[in-house]
Each structure stands twice: as structure tokens, then as C-alpha cells.
Coordinates of C-alpha atoms and ligand atoms in Angstrom, one line a residue:
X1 CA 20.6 17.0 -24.5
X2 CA 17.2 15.5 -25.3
X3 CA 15.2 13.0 -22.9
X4 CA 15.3 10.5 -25.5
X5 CA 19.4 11.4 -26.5
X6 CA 20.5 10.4 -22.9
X7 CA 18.5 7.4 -23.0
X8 CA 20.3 6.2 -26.2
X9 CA 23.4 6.5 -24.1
X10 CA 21.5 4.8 -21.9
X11 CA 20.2 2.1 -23.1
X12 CA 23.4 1.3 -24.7
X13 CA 25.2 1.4 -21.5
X14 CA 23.0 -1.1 -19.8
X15 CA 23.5 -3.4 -22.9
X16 CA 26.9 -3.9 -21.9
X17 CA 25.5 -6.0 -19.2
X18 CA 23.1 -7.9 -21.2
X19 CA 20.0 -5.4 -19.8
X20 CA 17.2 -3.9 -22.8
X21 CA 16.0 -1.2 -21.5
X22 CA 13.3 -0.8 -23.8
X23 CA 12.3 -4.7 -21.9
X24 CA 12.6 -3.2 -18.7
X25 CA 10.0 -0.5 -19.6
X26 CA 7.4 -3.1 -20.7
X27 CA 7.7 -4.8 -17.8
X28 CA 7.2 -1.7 -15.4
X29 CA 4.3 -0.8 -17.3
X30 CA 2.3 -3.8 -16.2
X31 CA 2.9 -3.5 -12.4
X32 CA 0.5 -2.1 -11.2
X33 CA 0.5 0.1 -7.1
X34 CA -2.5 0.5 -5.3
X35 CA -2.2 3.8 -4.0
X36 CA -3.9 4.6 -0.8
X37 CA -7.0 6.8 -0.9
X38 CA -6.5 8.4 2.8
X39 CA -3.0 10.7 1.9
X40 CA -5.5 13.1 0.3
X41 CA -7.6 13.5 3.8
X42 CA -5.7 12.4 6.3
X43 CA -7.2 9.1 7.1
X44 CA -10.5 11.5 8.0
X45 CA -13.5 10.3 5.2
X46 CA -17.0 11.0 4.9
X47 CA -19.1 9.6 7.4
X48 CA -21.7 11.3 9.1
X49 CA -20.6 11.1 12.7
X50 CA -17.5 11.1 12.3
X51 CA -14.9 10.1 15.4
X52 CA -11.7 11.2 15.8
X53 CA -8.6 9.0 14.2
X54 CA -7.8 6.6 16.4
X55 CA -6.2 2.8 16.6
X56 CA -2.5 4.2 17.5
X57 CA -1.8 5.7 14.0
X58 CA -1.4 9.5 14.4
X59 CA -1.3 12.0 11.4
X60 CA 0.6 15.4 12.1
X61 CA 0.5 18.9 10.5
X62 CA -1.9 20.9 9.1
X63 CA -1.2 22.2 5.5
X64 CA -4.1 23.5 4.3
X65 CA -6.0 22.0 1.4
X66 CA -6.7 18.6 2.6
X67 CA -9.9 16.7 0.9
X68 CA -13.3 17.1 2.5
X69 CA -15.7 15.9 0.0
X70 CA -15.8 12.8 -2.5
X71 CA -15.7 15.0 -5.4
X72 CA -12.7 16.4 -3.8
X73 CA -10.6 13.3 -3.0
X74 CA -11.1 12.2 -6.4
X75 CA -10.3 14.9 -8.3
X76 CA -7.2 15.2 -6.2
X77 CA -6.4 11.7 -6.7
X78 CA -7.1 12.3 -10.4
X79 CA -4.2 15.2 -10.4
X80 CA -1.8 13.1 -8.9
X81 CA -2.5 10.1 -11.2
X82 CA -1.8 12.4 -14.1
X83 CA 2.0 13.3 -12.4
X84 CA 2.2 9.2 -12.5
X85 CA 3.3 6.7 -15.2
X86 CA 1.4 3.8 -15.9
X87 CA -2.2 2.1 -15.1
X88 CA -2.8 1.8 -11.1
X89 CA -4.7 0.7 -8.4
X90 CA -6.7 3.1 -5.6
X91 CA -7.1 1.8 -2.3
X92 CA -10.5 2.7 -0.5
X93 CA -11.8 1.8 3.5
X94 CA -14.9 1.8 4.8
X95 CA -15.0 5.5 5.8
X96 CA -14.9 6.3 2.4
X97 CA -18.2 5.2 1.6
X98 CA -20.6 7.7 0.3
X99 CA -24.5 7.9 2.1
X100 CA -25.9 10.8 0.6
X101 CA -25.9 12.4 4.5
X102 CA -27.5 9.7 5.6
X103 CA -26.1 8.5 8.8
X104 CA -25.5 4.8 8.0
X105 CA -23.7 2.5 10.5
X106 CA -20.9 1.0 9.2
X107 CA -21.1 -2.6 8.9
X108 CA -24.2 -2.1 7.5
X109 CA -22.4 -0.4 4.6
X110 CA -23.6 -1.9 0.9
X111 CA -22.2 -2.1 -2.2
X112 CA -24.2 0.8 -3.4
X113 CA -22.3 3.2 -1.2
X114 CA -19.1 3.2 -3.3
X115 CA -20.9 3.2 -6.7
X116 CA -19.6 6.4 -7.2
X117 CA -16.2 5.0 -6.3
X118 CA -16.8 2.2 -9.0
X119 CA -17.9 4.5 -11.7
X120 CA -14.8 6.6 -11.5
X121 CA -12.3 4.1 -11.1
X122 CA -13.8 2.6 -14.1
X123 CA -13.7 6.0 -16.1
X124 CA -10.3 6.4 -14.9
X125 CA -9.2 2.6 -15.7
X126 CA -8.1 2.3 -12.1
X127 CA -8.7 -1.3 -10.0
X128 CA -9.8 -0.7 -6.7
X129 CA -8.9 -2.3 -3.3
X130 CA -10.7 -2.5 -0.1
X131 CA -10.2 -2.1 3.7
X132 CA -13.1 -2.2 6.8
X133 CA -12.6 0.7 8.5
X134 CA -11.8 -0.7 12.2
X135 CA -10.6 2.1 14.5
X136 CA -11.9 6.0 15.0
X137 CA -15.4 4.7 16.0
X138 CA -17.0 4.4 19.7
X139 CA -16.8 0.5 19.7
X140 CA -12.6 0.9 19.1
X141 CA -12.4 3.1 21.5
X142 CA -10.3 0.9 24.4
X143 CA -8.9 0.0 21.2
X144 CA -10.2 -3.5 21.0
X145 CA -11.7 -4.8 18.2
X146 CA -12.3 -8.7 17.1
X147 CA -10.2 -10.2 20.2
X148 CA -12.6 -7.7 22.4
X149 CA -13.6 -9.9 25.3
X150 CA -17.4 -8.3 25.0
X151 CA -18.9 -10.4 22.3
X152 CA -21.4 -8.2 21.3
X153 CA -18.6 -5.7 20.0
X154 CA -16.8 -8.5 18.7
X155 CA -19.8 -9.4 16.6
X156 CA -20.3 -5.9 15.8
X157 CA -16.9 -6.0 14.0
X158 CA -17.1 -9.0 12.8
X159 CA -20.2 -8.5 10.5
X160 CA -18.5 -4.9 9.3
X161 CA -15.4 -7.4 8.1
X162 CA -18.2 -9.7 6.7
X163 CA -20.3 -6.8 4.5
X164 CA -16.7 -5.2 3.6
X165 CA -15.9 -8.6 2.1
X166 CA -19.2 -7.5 -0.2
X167 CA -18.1 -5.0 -0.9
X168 CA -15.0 -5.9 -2.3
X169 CA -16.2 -8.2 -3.9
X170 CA -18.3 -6.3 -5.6
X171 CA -15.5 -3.9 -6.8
X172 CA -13.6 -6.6 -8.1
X173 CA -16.9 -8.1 -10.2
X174 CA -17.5 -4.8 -11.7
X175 CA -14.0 -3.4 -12.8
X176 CA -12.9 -7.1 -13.9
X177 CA -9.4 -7.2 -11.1
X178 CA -9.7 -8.9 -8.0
X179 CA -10.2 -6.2 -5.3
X180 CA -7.5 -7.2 -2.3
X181 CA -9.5 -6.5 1.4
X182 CA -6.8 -6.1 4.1
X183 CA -7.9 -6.3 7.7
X184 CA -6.0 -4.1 10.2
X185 CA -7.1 -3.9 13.8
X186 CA -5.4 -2.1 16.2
X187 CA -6.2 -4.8 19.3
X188 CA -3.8 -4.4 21.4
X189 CA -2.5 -3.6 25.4
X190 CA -0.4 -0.2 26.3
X191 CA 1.1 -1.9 29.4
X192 CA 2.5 -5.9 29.7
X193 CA -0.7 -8.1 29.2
X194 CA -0.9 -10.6 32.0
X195 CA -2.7 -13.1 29.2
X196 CA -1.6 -13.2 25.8
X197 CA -3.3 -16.2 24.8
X198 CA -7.0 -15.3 25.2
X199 CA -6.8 -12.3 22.7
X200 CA -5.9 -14.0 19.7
X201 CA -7.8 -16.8 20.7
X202 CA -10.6 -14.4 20.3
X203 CA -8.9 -12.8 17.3
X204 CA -8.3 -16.4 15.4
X205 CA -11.9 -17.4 16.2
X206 CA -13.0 -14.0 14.7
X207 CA -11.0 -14.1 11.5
X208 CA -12.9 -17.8 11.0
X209 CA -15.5 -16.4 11.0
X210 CA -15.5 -13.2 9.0
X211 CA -13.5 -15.6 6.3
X212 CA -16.4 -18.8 6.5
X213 CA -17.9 -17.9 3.0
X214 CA -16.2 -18.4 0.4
X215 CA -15.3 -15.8 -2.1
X216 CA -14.0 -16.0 -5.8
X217 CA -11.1 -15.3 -5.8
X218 CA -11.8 -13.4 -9.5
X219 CA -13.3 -11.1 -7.4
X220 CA -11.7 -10.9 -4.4
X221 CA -9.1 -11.4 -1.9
X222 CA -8.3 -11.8 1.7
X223 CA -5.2 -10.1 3.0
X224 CA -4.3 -9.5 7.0
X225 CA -1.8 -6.9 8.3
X226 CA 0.1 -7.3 11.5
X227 CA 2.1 -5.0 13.5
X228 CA 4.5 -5.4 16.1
X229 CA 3.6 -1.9 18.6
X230 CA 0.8 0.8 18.1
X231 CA 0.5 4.4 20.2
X232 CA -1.3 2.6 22.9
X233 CA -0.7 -0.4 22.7
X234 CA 3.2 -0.5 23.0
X235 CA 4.0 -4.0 25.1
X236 CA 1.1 -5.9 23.1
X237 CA -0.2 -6.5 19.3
X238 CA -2.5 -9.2 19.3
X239 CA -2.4 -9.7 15.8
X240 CA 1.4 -9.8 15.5
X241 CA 3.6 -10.9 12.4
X242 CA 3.7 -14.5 13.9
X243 CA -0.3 -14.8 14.4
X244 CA -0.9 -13.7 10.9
X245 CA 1.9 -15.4 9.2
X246 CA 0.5 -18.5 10.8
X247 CA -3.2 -17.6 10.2
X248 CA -2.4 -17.4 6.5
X249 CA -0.4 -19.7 5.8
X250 CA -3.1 -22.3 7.6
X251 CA -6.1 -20.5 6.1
X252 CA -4.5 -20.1 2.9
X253 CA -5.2 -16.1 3.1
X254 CA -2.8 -13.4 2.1
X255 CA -0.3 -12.0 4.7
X256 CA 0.6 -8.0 4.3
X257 CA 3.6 -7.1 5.4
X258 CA 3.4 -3.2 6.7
X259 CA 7.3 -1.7 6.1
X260 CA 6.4 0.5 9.2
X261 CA 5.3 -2.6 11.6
X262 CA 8.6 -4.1 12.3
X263 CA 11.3 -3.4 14.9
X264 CA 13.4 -1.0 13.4
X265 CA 16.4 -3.0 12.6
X266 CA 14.0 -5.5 10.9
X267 CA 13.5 -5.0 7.2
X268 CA 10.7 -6.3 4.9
X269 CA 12.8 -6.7 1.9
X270 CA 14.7 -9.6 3.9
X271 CA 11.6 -11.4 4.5
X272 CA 9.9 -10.9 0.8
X273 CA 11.5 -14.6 -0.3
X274 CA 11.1 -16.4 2.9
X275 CA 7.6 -15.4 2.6
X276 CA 7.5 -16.8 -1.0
X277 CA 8.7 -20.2 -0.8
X278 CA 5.6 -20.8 1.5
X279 CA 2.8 -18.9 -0.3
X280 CA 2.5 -17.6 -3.5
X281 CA 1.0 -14.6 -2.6
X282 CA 1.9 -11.7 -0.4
X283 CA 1.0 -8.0 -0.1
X284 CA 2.9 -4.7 0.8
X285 CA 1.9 -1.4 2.2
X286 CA 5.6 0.4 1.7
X287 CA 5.5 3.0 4.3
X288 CA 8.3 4.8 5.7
X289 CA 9.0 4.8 9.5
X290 CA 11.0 7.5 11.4
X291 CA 12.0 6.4 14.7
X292 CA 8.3 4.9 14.9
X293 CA 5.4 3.4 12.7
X294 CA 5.6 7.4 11.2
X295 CA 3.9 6.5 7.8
X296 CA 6.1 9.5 5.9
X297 CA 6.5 9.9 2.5
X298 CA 8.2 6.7 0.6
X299 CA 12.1 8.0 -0.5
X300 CA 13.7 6.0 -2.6
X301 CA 15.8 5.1 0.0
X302 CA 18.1 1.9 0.4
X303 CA 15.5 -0.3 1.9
X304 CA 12.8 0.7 -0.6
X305 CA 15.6 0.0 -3.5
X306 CA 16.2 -3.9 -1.8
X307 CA 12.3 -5.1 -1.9
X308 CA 12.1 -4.0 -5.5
X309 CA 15.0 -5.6 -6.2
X310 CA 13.9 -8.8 -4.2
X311 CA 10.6 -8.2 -6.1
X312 CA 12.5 -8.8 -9.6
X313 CA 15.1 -10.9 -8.7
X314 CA 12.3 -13.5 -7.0
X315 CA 10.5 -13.3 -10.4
X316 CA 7.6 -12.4 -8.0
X317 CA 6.3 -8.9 -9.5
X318 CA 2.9 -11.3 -10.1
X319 CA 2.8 -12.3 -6.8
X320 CA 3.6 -9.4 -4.6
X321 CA 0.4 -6.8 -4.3
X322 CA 2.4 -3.6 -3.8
X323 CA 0.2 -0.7 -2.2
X324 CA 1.2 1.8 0.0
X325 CA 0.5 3.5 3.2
X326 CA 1.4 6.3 4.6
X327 CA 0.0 9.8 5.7
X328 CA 1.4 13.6 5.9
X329 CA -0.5 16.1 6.5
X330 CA 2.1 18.6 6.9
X331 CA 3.2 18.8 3.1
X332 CA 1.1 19.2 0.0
X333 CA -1.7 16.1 -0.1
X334 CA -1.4 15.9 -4.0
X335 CA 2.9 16.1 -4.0
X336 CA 2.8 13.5 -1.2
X337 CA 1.1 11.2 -3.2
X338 CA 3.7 11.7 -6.3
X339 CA 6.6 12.0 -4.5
X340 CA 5.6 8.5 -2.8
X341 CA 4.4 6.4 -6.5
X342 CA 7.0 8.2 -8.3
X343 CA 9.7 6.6 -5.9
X344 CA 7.8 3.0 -5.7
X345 CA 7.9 3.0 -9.6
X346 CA 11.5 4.6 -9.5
X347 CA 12.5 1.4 -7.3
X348 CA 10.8 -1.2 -9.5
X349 CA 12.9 0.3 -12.4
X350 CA 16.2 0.8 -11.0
X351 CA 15.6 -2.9 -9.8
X352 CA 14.7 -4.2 -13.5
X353 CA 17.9 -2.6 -14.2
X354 CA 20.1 -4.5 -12.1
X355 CA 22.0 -7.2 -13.6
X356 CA 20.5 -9.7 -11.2
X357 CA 21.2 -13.0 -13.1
X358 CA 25.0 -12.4 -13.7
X359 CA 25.2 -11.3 -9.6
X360 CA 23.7 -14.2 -8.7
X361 CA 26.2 -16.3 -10.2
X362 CA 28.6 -14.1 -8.6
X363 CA 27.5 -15.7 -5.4
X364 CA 26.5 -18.9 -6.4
X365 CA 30.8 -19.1 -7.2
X366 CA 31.5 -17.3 -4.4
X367 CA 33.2 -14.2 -6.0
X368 CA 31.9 -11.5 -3.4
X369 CA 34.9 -9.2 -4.3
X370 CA 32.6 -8.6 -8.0
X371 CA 29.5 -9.0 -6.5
X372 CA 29.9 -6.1 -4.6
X373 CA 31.9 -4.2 -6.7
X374 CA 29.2 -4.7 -9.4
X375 CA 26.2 -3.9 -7.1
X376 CA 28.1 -0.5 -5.9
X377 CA 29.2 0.4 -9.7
X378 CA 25.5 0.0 -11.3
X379 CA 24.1 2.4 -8.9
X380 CA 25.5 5.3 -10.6
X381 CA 24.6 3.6 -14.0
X382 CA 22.6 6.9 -15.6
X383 CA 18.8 4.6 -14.3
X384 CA 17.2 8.3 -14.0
X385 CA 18.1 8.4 -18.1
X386 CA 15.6 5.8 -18.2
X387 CA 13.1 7.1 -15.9
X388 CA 13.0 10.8 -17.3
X389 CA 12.3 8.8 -20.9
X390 CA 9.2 6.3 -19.0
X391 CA 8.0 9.5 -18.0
X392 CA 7.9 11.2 -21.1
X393 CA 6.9 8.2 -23.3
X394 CA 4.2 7.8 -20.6
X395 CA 3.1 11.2 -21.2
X396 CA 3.8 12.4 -17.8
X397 CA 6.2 15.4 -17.0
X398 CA 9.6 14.5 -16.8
X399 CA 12.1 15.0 -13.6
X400 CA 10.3 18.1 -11.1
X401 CA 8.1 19.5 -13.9
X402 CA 5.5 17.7 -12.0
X403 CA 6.1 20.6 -9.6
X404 CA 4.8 23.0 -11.6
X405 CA 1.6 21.3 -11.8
X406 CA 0.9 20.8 -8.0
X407 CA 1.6 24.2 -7.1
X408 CA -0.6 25.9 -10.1
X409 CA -3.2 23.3 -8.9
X410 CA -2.8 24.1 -5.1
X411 CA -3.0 27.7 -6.2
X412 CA -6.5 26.9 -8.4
X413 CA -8.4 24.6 -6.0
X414 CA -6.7 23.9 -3.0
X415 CA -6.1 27.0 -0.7
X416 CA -9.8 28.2 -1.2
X417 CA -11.1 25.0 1.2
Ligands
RNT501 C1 -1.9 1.0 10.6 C2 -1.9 0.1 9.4 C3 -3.0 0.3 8.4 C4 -3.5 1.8 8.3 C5 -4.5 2.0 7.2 C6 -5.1 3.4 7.3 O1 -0.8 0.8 11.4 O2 -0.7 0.4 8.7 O3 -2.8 -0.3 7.2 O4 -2.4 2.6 8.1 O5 -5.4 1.0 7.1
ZN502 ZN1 -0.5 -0.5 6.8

């Protein structure tokens, strides 16, 4: 049967419970994921010196292919955009800037240095987001950053924070959609810190004042990630979920919530609405942890299925920045990236297709007998129907055709790097 057959059945199937497909579609269209620039490289970029990864994240594996040039990490983004429905985002960091070989310290990076950046994501109708780059560099090296008790490094990262801010800003000016900077810093202590007060001190007074000048917020936008352990830095975080909630909620800046940098029984999507009723902005980078902070491949797994759903049902797809993050070097660069989107976008969908009003007055009447009967039934509703005919209206290939294309481009430009 044809793609656009099954999703007549579809669509009429979904109808039953008050759900237009053909709505849903719309909807999705407009949401837009920032997909993370450092799949295709393994978190390596361009600089000149270049110092090892560092900051307790840890990429493993070594299939060959991986990105080693500008032109390279674009065009490879570009492939995997094309497997991908709808209009996204790409999210760059520091080391991504481009210096013409010059060796240019980073926080004296300018604008100018991701003009190439700019010019594609324009030609490609892609927003872009921004990150400073602070870990794999000397001064991170006893993997203190802003709470670092020497003030000269502190300042040192603090003025890279304050130029990335530029930056940023300058991406959001030019492509016309704020550009979202997240800082991560991997501060932290491997055994059981005998202050914890003093570090995010330091860290609070640091963030004031990397964040003094004001920014339109047209242009740009403050986000800050915590973390609860690191490779390194297992007993201590300095910037944990409770400093930044607090930080942002006081500074009115945005708080990112990493899926990856929780305790493992923790789960974002139970926090998306808490976080909501206090701020009317939060960000995402939807990860995947094995046993650890892992950063595999997003699945669309249970949890990933509940924070699209909480996404929808919280009427918060405006105010929820979804971007990814994670890293495998150990399976094609370009599928990874696919694989990953294609599930975020699979979520959002299956989620749109839920009939959330109906189950919530399910619960509001306390009926949980339906309410869970309902929520088991609709998950074998035919929602890949849908998705196989997004794909195809969104001239993308439908179901593992995409395949196809990654290994004839692997074949073409990859394995000869
Ligand atoms: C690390 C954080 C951070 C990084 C990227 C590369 O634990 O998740 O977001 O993964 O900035
Ligand atoms: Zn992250």
C-alpha cells in the first residue's frame, strides 16, 4: 500500500479521538531542533593548538570518517539535514570558529570568525546557536573554570563567556532568530570537597558578571546547563541543578536541562512543568545516558516519548528550546545525527498524536482504569503511518531509505579522510 494510502487509514483512525492529523503535521513543522554541530567531529573543532577533549565528557570509538575541516563538517551536516524533515537549528561552540590558521586565543574570538558559519546557515535557512568552548584547553586543565580560586584564570574565562555573548549575538542579528548561548563548565572536585560554598560563590559572582550587559533578547539568549557528576569530578558539581535553577530564576536567564545530568532514576520529562510554572522559558539538550552521562544516540525510547508529550500537553512547544547533545564516534557521524533528529521529531509527533485533552479529564475525574488503558492502546495507533507520510510530503526519504543515502555517501566522501 501507498505512503499516502496508510495515512488515509490513518488519519481516519486518529479522528475517532477527535485528533487531525493533517493539524498535527503543521504543527511539527514549525518546531524547530537545534542539532549539535560536534556529532560530526567528535567534540574535536578547528583550532590551531588544539588540546585534547577534556571537562569529564569522553567520546569512544573510532569509525573512520569523522570531520576535520569546516568545509567538511558542513557538508556533512548538509547530508544529514537532507535525511531530516522540516527547517532546524545548528548548534556551534567556540572551537568551531574558523582563523584562517591563524592561531587566535579564544576569548579573543570575533564575530568574523564564524562568518562562514553565518553565510551557510543562511544559504541553508538554518538558525544558529552558540556555546563558549570551556574545557580541552590548558587553563581547564584541573578542570576549574569560573569558580577557579586563581582570578586571573577566572577572568580569562570570563571574558571568553563575554565575547561568546558577541558572538551570538551577532548570529542572531544576522539570520533574524535569537541565537540561544548555553554555558557549560565542567568546575568541579573528583573527591568530597571540604568547602562547597566558596566555588559557587566564585561561580555566581562570575556568571554576574559575564551576564552585566545587556543583550536584546531579538538577538540573543542566556541559557546555563548544570550537571550533577562529570569523569573527574564525581563527589562535586559546582554548578549543580539547584545553583542554576536558582541563578535563573533570580537572574531571569534560561535554565538547560541536560537528559544525561541527572541521577539515573531522575527524569527530565518530570521536571519540564515544574520548571514552567516559574519561568517561561527553558532549554533541552536530549541526550541519552547509559549507566553514565554516555551522550549515545537519542532512541525513541519511553523517556524521550514523556518530554514530547509534556512538551504538547504543557502547550509549551514555544517555550521549550529543544537541542541535543550527544556524541558517538563509534557509528557513522552522518547516521548518528539522523537516527538522533529523526527520533526527537518522531517524539514530538507521536506526542501531537496523543489524545492529551480527553486523558486529562480522565484524571481530572479520577478514572485511571481509561486513562491507562487509553495511554497503552494509542501506542500501537499506526503514528509511523503518519510519520512515513511527514517524511515523504517533506521530501525526505521515507522509513530506512535514508540508509541508502548515508552509506552511498560514506562510500563517496567519507572513507577517503
Ligand atoms: C557536558 C554538557 C555539554 C557538552 C557540550 C559539548 O556534559 O552536556 O553540553 O556536552 O557542550
Ligand atoms: Zn549538554
Amino acid at each position: 500500500m501507498s505512503v499516502s494510502k496508510q495515512y488515509e487509514a490513518a488519519r481516519e483512525l486518529y479522528s475517532k479521538w477527535g485528533i487531525n492529523t493533517d493539524e498535527a503535521l503543521e504543527v511539527l513543522k514549525q518546531i524547530p531542533i537545534s542539532i549539535h554541530c560536534w556529532q560530526g567531529d567528535d567534540v574535536t573543532g578547528f583550532e590551531v593548538n588544539k588540546s585534547e577533549l577534556s571537562g569529564g565528557i569522553d567520546v569512544t570509538g573510532n569509525y573512520p570518517g569523522k570531520a576535520t575541516t569546516p568545509e567538511e563538517l558542513r557538508q556533512d551536516l548538509e547530508k544529514a539535514l537532507s535525511l531530516i524533515p522540516g527547517k532546524h537549528r545548528v548548534n556551534l561552540h567556540s572551537i568551531y570558529a574558523e582563523t584562517d590558521g591563524e592561531a587566535i586565543d579564544r576569548k579573543d574570538l570575533k564575530p568574523e570568525h564564524f562568518s562562514n558559519w553565518v553565510k551557510w546557515a543562511r544559504l541553508n535557512q538554518l538558525g544558529l546557536d552558540f556555546n563558549p568552548t570551556l574545557f580541552s584547553h590548558p587553563f581547564a586543565e584541573d578542570g576549574l573554570t569560573l569558580s577557579h580560586p586563581d582570578p586571573e584564570i577566572r577572568k580569562y574565562w570570563i571574558e571568553l563567556c563575554q565575547s561568546s555573548r558577541k558572538i551570538s549575538e551577532y548570529f542572531g542579528r544576522e539570520l533574524g532568530t535569537p541565537s540561544l548561548m548555553n554555558v557549560w563548565i565542567p568546575d568541579g572536585y573528583k573527591d568530597i570537597p571540604s568547602d562547597r560554598l566558596t566555588p559557587r560563590k566564585r561561580l555566581k559572582d562570575s556568571l554576574d558578571e559575564i551576564f552585566e550587559e545587556e543583550i536584546d533578547s531579538q538577538y540573543h539568549l542566556d541559557a546555563v546547563e548544570s550537571k550533577v557528576f562529570g569523569i573527574g569530578s564525581e563527589s562535586y558539581v559546582v554548578g549543580s541543578h539547584e545553583f542554576y535553577l536558582n541563578y535563573a530564576l533570580q537572574n531571569r536567564k534560561i535554565c538547560l536541562l541536560d537528559t544525561g545530568h541527572y541521577h539515573p532514576t531522575e527524569t527530565v520529562s518530570n521536571k519540564i512543568s515544574s520548571m514552567l510554572l516559574f519561568s517561561d522559558q527553558m532549554a533541552l539538550h536530549v541526550s541519552r545516558p547509559v549507566r553514565w552521562d554516555s551522550d549515545h544516540v537519542v532512541i525513541l525510547d519511553d523517556e524521550l516519548k514523556e518530554i514530547a508529550l509534556e512538551i504538547v500537553r504543557n502547550d509549551a512547544i514555544e517555550k521549550v528550546r529543544i537541542g541535543l547533545d550527544f556524541f558517538d564516534a563509534s557509528i557513522n557521524r552522518v547516521a548518528a545525527w539522523t537516527i538522533g533528529t529523526r527520533n526527537m521529531i518522531k517524539a514530538l509527533l507521536y506526542a501531537l498524536l496523543s489524545p492529551n485533552d480527553y486523558l486529562r479529564e480522565l484524571q481530572e475525574k479520577g478514572n485511571f482504569t481509561e486513562r491507562l488503558a487509553l495511554m497503552e492502546e494509542m501506542k500501537t495507533y499506526p503514528f509511523g503511518a503518519v510519520w512515513d507520510y511527514y517524511c515523504e510530503q517533506m521530501g525526505v526519504p521515507v522509513r530506512e531509505e535514508w540508509l541508502k543515502e548515508v552509506r552511498e555517501y560514506e562510500k563517496v566522501h567519507l572513507v577517503s579522510r
